[in-house]
CSV table of C-alpha atoms and ligand atoms in Angstrom, one decimal:
chain,number,residue,atom,x,y,z
A,1,MET,CA,-18.9,8.9,-19.9
A,2,ASN,CA,-17.8,7.5,-16.4
A,3,LYS,CA,-14.0,9.2,-15.1
A,4,ILE,CA,-12.2,6.0,-14.5
A,5,GLY,CA,-9.7,7.0,-11.5
A,6,VAL,CA,-6.8,5.1,-9.1
A,7,HIS,CA,-6.4,6.1,-5.3
A,8,ALA,CA,-2.8,7.9,-5.1
A,9,LEU,CA,-2.3,5.4,-2.3
A,10,SER,CA,-1.5,2.9,-5.1
A,11,TRP,CA,1.4,5.1,-6.2
A,12,VAL,CA,2.8,6.8,-3.2
A,13,GLY,CA,2.5,7.0,0.6
A,14,GLY,CA,2.9,10.8,1.1
A,15,TRP,CA,2.1,14.1,-0.6
A,16,SER,CA,5.0,15.9,-1.4
A,17,GLU,CA,5.2,17.6,-4.3
A,18,ALA,CA,7.7,15.0,-5.7
A,19,GLU,CA,5.2,12.6,-4.4
A,20,ALA,CA,2.3,14.5,-5.9
A,21,ARG,CA,4.2,14.4,-9.4
A,22,THR,CA,4.7,10.3,-9.1
A,23,ALA,CA,0.9,10.1,-8.3
A,24,ILE,CA,-0.6,12.4,-10.8
A,25,GLU,CA,1.8,12.5,-13.7
A,26,GLY,CA,1.9,8.6,-13.6
A,27,SER,CA,-2.1,8.4,-13.4
A,28,ALA,CA,-2.3,10.7,-16.5
A,29,ARG,CA,0.6,8.9,-18.6
A,30,LEU,CA,-1.5,5.7,-18.1
A,31,GLY,CA,-4.8,7.0,-19.5
A,32,TYR,CA,-6.7,8.0,-16.3
A,33,ASP,CA,-9.2,10.7,-15.7
A,34,LEU,CA,-8.4,11.6,-11.9
A,35,VAL,CA,-6.6,11.0,-9.1
A,36,GLU,CA,-8.2,10.2,-5.6
A,37,ILE,CA,-6.3,12.1,-3.3
A,38,PRO,CA,-6.2,11.0,0.2
A,39,MET,CA,-7.1,13.8,3.2
A,40,LEU,CA,-6.9,12.2,6.4
A,41,ASP,CA,-4.0,15.2,8.1
A,42,THR,CA,-5.5,18.2,6.4
A,43,SER,CA,-2.3,20.2,6.8
A,44,ALA,CA,-0.1,17.4,5.1
A,45,ILE,CA,-1.5,18.7,1.6
A,46,ASP,CA,-0.9,22.0,-0.3
A,47,THR,CA,-3.4,22.6,-2.3
A,48,ALA,CA,-1.9,25.7,-4.8
A,49,MET,CA,0.8,23.0,-5.5
A,50,THR,CA,-1.6,20.1,-5.9
A,51,ARG,CA,-4.2,22.3,-8.0
A,52,ARG,CA,-0.7,23.5,-10.3
A,53,VAL,CA,0.1,19.8,-10.7
A,54,LEU,CA,-3.1,18.8,-11.3
A,55,GLN,CA,-3.8,21.0,-14.0
A,56,GLU,CA,-0.3,20.2,-15.4
A,57,ALA,CA,-1.1,16.9,-16.5
A,58,SER,CA,-5.1,17.8,-17.1
A,59,ILE,CA,-6.5,15.1,-14.9
A,60,ALA,CA,-9.3,15.6,-12.5
A,61,ALA,CA,-9.1,14.7,-8.5
A,62,THR,CA,-11.2,13.5,-5.8
A,63,VAL,CA,-10.7,14.0,-2.2
A,64,SER,CA,-11.3,11.1,0.2
A,65,LEU,CA,-10.7,10.1,4.0
A,66,GLY,CA,-11.9,8.7,7.2
A,67,LEU,CA,-12.9,9.6,10.4
A,68,ASP,CA,-11.4,8.9,13.4
A,69,PRO,CA,-12.0,8.3,17.1
A,70,THR,CA,-10.8,11.6,18.1
A,71,ASN,CA,-13.2,13.5,15.7
A,72,ASP,CA,-15.8,10.8,15.1
A,73,ILE,CA,-19.4,12.9,14.4
A,74,THR,CA,-21.1,9.8,15.7
A,75,SER,CA,-19.5,10.3,18.9
A,76,SER,CA,-21.7,11.0,22.3
A,77,ASP,CA,-19.1,13.6,23.4
A,78,PRO,CA,-20.1,16.5,21.9
A,79,ASP,CA,-16.3,18.2,21.6
A,80,ILE,CA,-15.4,15.2,19.5
A,81,ALA,CA,-18.3,15.9,17.4
A,82,GLN,CA,-18.0,19.2,17.1
A,83,ARG,CA,-14.4,18.6,15.9
A,84,GLY,CA,-15.0,16.4,13.0
A,85,GLU,CA,-17.8,18.9,11.9
A,86,THR,CA,-15.5,21.4,11.6
A,87,HIS,CA,-12.5,18.8,10.0
A,88,LEU,CA,-15.1,18.0,7.0
A,89,LYS,CA,-16.1,21.5,6.3
A,90,THR,CA,-12.1,22.1,6.1
A,91,VAL,CA,-11.9,18.9,3.8
A,92,VAL,CA,-14.7,20.3,1.8
A,93,THR,CA,-12.7,23.9,1.9
A,94,LEU,CA,-9.2,22.7,0.6
A,95,ALA,CA,-11.0,19.8,-1.6
A,96,ASN,CA,-12.0,22.9,-3.9
A,97,GLU,CA,-9.4,24.6,-3.6
A,98,ILE,CA,-7.4,21.6,-5.2
A,99,GLY,CA,-10.3,21.9,-7.9
A,100,ALA,CA,-11.6,18.6,-6.8
A,101,THR,CA,-15.0,17.7,-7.9
A,102,HIS,CA,-16.4,14.6,-4.7
A,103,VAL,CA,-15.5,14.4,-1.2
A,104,CYS,CA,-15.9,10.2,-0.2
A,105,GLY,CA,-14.9,7.6,1.9
A,106,VAL,CA,-15.8,7.2,5.8
A,107,ILE,CA,-17.1,10.5,6.8
A,108,HIS,CA,-20.4,9.2,8.4
A,109,SER,CA,-18.6,7.7,11.3
A,110,ALA,CA,-15.0,6.7,12.6
A,111,MET,CA,-12.5,4.9,10.4
A,112,LYS,CA,-12.3,1.8,13.2
A,113,LYS,CA,-13.7,-1.8,14.1
A,114,TYR,CA,-16.6,-0.3,16.8
A,115,MET,CA,-17.1,-2.5,19.9
A,116,GLU,CA,-20.6,-2.3,19.6
A,117,PRO,CA,-23.9,-1.3,17.5
A,118,ALA,CA,-24.7,2.0,16.3
A,119,THR,CA,-27.2,3.8,18.5
A,120,ASP,CA,-30.4,5.2,16.4
A,121,ALA,CA,-29.3,8.8,18.1
A,122,ALA,CA,-25.6,8.5,16.6
A,123,ILE,CA,-26.7,7.9,13.3
A,124,ASP,CA,-29.3,10.8,13.7
A,125,GLN,CA,-26.0,13.1,14.9
A,126,SER,CA,-24.6,11.9,12.0
A,127,ALA,CA,-26.8,13.1,9.6
A,128,ASP,CA,-27.5,16.4,11.0
A,129,ILE,CA,-23.7,16.9,11.2
A,130,LEU,CA,-23.4,15.5,6.9
A,131,ARG,CA,-26.4,18.3,6.5
A,132,ARG,CA,-24.3,21.1,7.0
A,133,VAL,CA,-21.4,20.1,5.5
A,134,CYS,CA,-23.1,19.0,2.2
A,135,ALA,CA,-24.9,22.8,2.8
A,136,HIS,CA,-21.5,23.9,2.5
A,137,ALA,CA,-20.1,21.8,0.3
A,138,GLU,CA,-22.9,22.6,-2.5
A,139,GLY,CA,-22.0,26.1,-2.0
A,140,LEU,CA,-18.6,25.2,-3.6
A,141,GLY,CA,-20.0,22.4,-6.4
A,142,ILE,CA,-18.6,19.2,-4.9
A,143,GLU,CA,-20.8,16.2,-3.9
A,144,ILE,CA,-20.4,14.0,-1.2
A,145,GLY,CA,-20.0,10.3,-1.1
A,146,LEU,CA,-20.9,8.7,2.2
A,147,GLU,CA,-18.8,4.8,1.5
A,148,VAL,CA,-20.0,2.0,3.0
A,149,VAL,CA,-18.0,-0.4,4.3
A,150,ASN,CA,-17.6,-3.8,6.2
A,151,ARG,CA,-18.0,-3.8,9.7
A,152,TYR,CA,-14.0,-4.4,11.0
A,153,GLU,CA,-14.3,-0.4,9.7
A,154,SER,CA,-17.9,1.0,10.3
A,155,ASN,CA,-20.6,-0.1,12.5
A,156,VAL,CA,-23.1,3.2,10.5
A,157,LEU,CA,-22.7,2.0,7.0
A,158,ASN,CA,-22.4,-1.6,5.9
A,159,THR,CA,-24.6,-2.6,3.1
A,160,ALA,CA,-25.4,-0.9,-0.1
A,161,ALA,CA,-29.3,-0.4,1.7
A,162,GLN,CA,-28.1,1.4,4.5
A,163,GLY,CA,-26.3,4.4,2.3
A,164,VAL,CA,-29.5,4.6,0.7
A,165,ALA,CA,-31.4,4.8,3.9
A,166,LEU,CA,-28.8,7.4,5.4
A,167,CYS,CA,-28.7,9.3,2.1
A,168,ASP,CA,-32.5,10.0,2.8
A,169,ARG,CA,-31.9,11.1,6.1
A,170,VAL,CA,-29.7,13.7,5.2
A,171,GLY,CA,-31.8,14.7,2.6
A,172,ALA,CA,-29.4,16.5,0.5
A,173,LYS,CA,-29.5,16.7,-3.2
A,174,ASN,CA,-25.5,16.5,-3.6
A,175,VAL,CA,-25.0,13.3,-0.8
A,176,LYS,CA,-24.8,10.4,-2.6
A,177,VAL,CA,-24.0,6.3,-1.8
A,178,HIS,CA,-20.0,5.5,-2.1
A,179,LEU,CA,-19.8,1.3,-2.7
A,180,ASP,CA,-16.5,-0.3,-2.7
A,181,THR,CA,-16.6,-3.7,-3.9
A,182,TYR,CA,-13.9,-4.9,-1.7
A,183,HIS,CA,-16.3,-4.6,1.2
A,184,MET,CA,-19.8,-5.7,-0.8
A,185,ASN,CA,-17.7,-9.2,-1.3
A,186,ILE,CA,-17.9,-8.8,2.8
A,187,GLU,CA,-21.5,-7.8,3.6
A,188,GLU,CA,-23.7,-7.8,0.8
A,189,ALA,CA,-25.4,-10.9,-0.1
A,190,ASP,CA,-25.7,-9.9,-4.0
A,191,SER,CA,-23.3,-7.2,-5.0
A,192,ALA,CA,-24.6,-6.7,-8.4
A,193,HIS,CA,-28.3,-7.1,-7.4
A,194,ALA,CA,-27.1,-4.3,-4.6
A,195,ILE,CA,-26.1,-2.3,-7.1
A,196,MET,CA,-29.0,-2.4,-8.9
A,197,GLU,CA,-31.0,-1.7,-5.9
A,198,THR,CA,-28.5,1.7,-5.3
A,199,GLY,CA,-29.1,2.4,-8.9
A,200,ASP,CA,-29.1,6.5,-9.3
A,201,ARG,CA,-28.1,7.2,-5.6
A,202,LEU,CA,-24.9,5.6,-6.9
A,203,GLY,CA,-22.5,8.5,-6.9
A,204,TYR,CA,-19.0,7.4,-6.0
A,205,PHE,CA,-17.8,3.8,-6.8
A,206,HIS,CA,-14.3,2.1,-6.0
A,207,ILE,CA,-13.4,-1.1,-7.8
A,208,GLY,CA,-10.5,-3.2,-5.1
A,209,GLU,CA,-10.3,-7.5,-5.3
A,210,SER,CA,-11.3,-9.2,-2.4
A,211,HIS,CA,-7.8,-9.1,-1.1
A,212,ARG,CA,-6.8,-5.2,-2.5
A,213,GLY,CA,-4.6,-6.5,-5.1
A,214,TYR,CA,-4.3,-6.8,-8.7
A,215,LEU,CA,-8.2,-7.1,-10.4
A,216,GLY,CA,-8.7,-10.2,-11.4
A,217,SER,CA,-6.5,-12.4,-9.2
A,218,GLY,CA,-9.2,-12.4,-6.1
A,219,SER,CA,-12.5,-14.2,-6.1
A,220,ILE,CA,-14.6,-11.2,-6.7
A,221,ASP,CA,-17.5,-11.3,-9.8
A,222,PHE,CA,-16.6,-8.7,-12.0
A,223,ASP,CA,-18.6,-9.4,-14.6
A,224,GLY,CA,-21.7,-9.5,-12.8
A,225,ILE,CA,-20.4,-5.7,-11.0
A,226,PHE,CA,-20.0,-4.6,-14.4
A,227,ARG,CA,-23.4,-5.0,-16.1
A,228,SER,CA,-25.0,-3.6,-13.1
A,229,LEU,CA,-23.4,-0.5,-12.9
A,230,ALA,CA,-24.1,-0.3,-17.1
A,231,ARG,CA,-27.6,-1.6,-16.6
A,232,ILE,CA,-28.0,1.3,-13.8
A,233,GLY,CA,-26.5,3.8,-16.6
A,234,TYR,CA,-24.3,4.8,-13.7
A,235,GLY,CA,-22.2,7.7,-14.6
A,236,GLY,CA,-19.8,8.7,-11.5
A,237,PRO,CA,-16.1,8.3,-10.9
A,238,ILE,CA,-14.4,4.5,-10.9
A,239,VAL,CA,-11.8,4.8,-8.9
A,240,PHE,CA,-9.3,1.5,-8.5
A,241,GLU,CA,-7.8,1.4,-4.7
A,242,SER,CA,-5.9,-1.1,-4.0
A,243,PHE,CA,-3.1,-1.2,-1.3
A,244,SER,CA,0.0,-3.2,-0.6
A,245,SER,CA,3.2,-3.0,2.3
A,246,GLU,CA,4.6,-1.7,-0.5
A,247,VAL,CA,3.6,1.9,-0.1
A,248,VAL,CA,3.0,3.1,3.2
A,249,ASN,CA,0.9,5.6,4.5
A,250,PRO,CA,1.2,5.5,8.3
A,251,GLN,CA,-2.6,6.7,9.0
A,252,LEU,CA,-3.8,4.5,6.4
A,253,SER,CA,-1.8,1.6,5.8
A,254,SER,CA,-2.7,0.6,10.2
A,255,MET,CA,-6.2,1.6,9.7
A,256,LEU,CA,-6.7,-0.4,6.9
A,257,GLY,CA,-4.5,-3.3,8.0
A,258,ILE,CA,-2.4,-3.1,5.1
A,259,TRP,CA,0.3,-5.9,6.3
A,260,ARG,CA,0.3,-8.0,3.4
A,261,ASN,CA,2.9,-7.3,0.1
A,262,LEU,CA,0.3,-7.6,-2.2
A,263,TRP,CA,2.2,-6.3,-5.1
A,264,SER,CA,5.7,-4.7,-5.8
A,265,ASP,CA,5.4,-2.4,-8.5
A,266,GLY,CA,3.1,0.2,-8.5
A,267,GLU,CA,3.5,1.4,-11.9
A,268,ASP,CA,2.1,-2.3,-13.3
A,269,LEU,CA,-0.6,-2.8,-11.0
A,270,CYS,CA,-2.1,0.7,-12.0
A,271,ARG,CA,-1.5,0.3,-16.0
A,272,HIS,CA,-3.6,-3.2,-15.6
A,273,ALA,CA,-6.5,-2.2,-13.7
A,274,PHE,CA,-6.9,1.0,-16.1
A,275,GLN,CA,-6.9,-1.6,-19.1
A,276,PHE,CA,-9.2,-4.3,-16.9
A,277,THR,CA,-11.9,-1.4,-15.6
A,278,THR,CA,-12.0,0.0,-19.4
A,279,ALA,CA,-12.4,-3.3,-20.8
A,280,HIS,CA,-14.9,-4.7,-18.5
A,281,LEU,CA,-16.7,-1.5,-18.7
A,282,HIS,CA,-16.7,-1.5,-22.3
A,283,ALA,CA,-17.9,-5.3,-22.7
A,284,ALA,CA,-20.8,-4.6,-19.9
A,285,ARG,CA,-22.0,-2.1,-22.1
A,286,LYS,CA,-22.3,-4.2,-24.8
A,287,VAL,CA,-23.6,-6.9,-22.7
A,288,ASP,CA,-26.4,-4.1,-21.9
A,289,GLY,CA,-27.1,-3.0,-25.2
A,290,LEU,CA,-28.0,-6.5,-26.5
A,291,VAL,CA,-30.4,-7.3,-24.0
A,292,LYS,CA,-32.3,-4.5,-24.7
A,293,GLN,CA,-32.2,-5.0,-27.9
A,294,THR,CA,-33.3,-8.1,-27.6
A,295,ALA,CA,-36.3,-7.5,-25.3
A,296,ALA,CA,-37.0,-4.7,-27.7
A,297,ALA,CA,-37.1,-7.3,-30.9
A,298,GLY,CA,-39.1,-9.9,-28.3
A,299,ALA,CA,-41.7,-7.5,-27.8
A,300,ARG,CA,-41.5,-6.8,-31.6
A,301,ASP,CA,-42.2,-10.1,-32.5
A,302,GLY,CA,-44.7,-11.7,-29.8
B,401,MN,MN1,-13.1,2.1,-0.9
C-alpha cells in the first residue's frame, strides 16, 4: 500500500539526463516505487525528459523543495512573499508536467535558521498563500505536504501538532502534514506518539537517521515509528532521505549543512534502506495485527 521512495540526492547532485537516469533507473532497479526530485531551481529540471525517463522505468515521482530568503512566503516584504507564491505555483505546474503526485518540503517558510520566532501575522500570510497554492494543485490532482522540520531550518513548523494546526488554518482538502524522523528526533517529545496524534492528517513521510546516514546506524527508534505508522493505517509515501558530502547539490548541501561523509556508495546505501524499510513495515503490520487479535480475544474472553 505505501509507495516506498528515495530522495534523488542519495544518487546525484544535479539533473542532467545522465544524472536523472542514474537516480531513476537505479531506484527502480532496487525495487523502489518512487523517486523524490528536489526542485529548488525550476529552470534546472527538463520536465519532458524527466517524465520520459520516469515512464521508461515505470516509477512514480514526487517533488520537494525549500523556500529561501528571496521567496519566503512569511516575509513582511510583499514582493518577496509574492515571489514565493509564484514560485510555488510554478513548481506545482512543473510537478504536474513530470507526472508527480505530491509537492512537499519546507514550503511554508524559508528553509533557514531564523533569528526570531514567527509572528502570528507571518503564519496567517503563509496559510493564505498556501491556500491559493493548494487550489492550483487541486486542479492538477496534486497533494501538498507541509514538512515539519527542526528549529534550525524553520520557525513556522517544528512539531507535528503545529503541522496539523497549519493544515487546519489552510483548510484545503489536498494539504497534509509531512513528517520526517530526522527532525522529529530533535523536536518531538515522543515521535511514535506524535505520529499517532497526526493520524489521518499525515500525508507524506521521510525516514532519515539521526545523522542522516545509513538507517539503523544512528539513534532513532524505528521500531516504535513503524508501529505507529501501521497503527494509524498510514497509506502514503515513505521516502528515504540521506545526505553525505559524497553527493553535492550546491543549494541543498549548504542549506542542510552536509559537511561530513556519512557514506560513499549511494547504491549500497539505497539498497540497504529499501530492505530496512520494507522489513520494518512488514514487521510493524504483523505487530499491529497481533495487537488487534489479542484485544479482540480479550474482549471475547472477558
Ligand atoms: Mn525531510
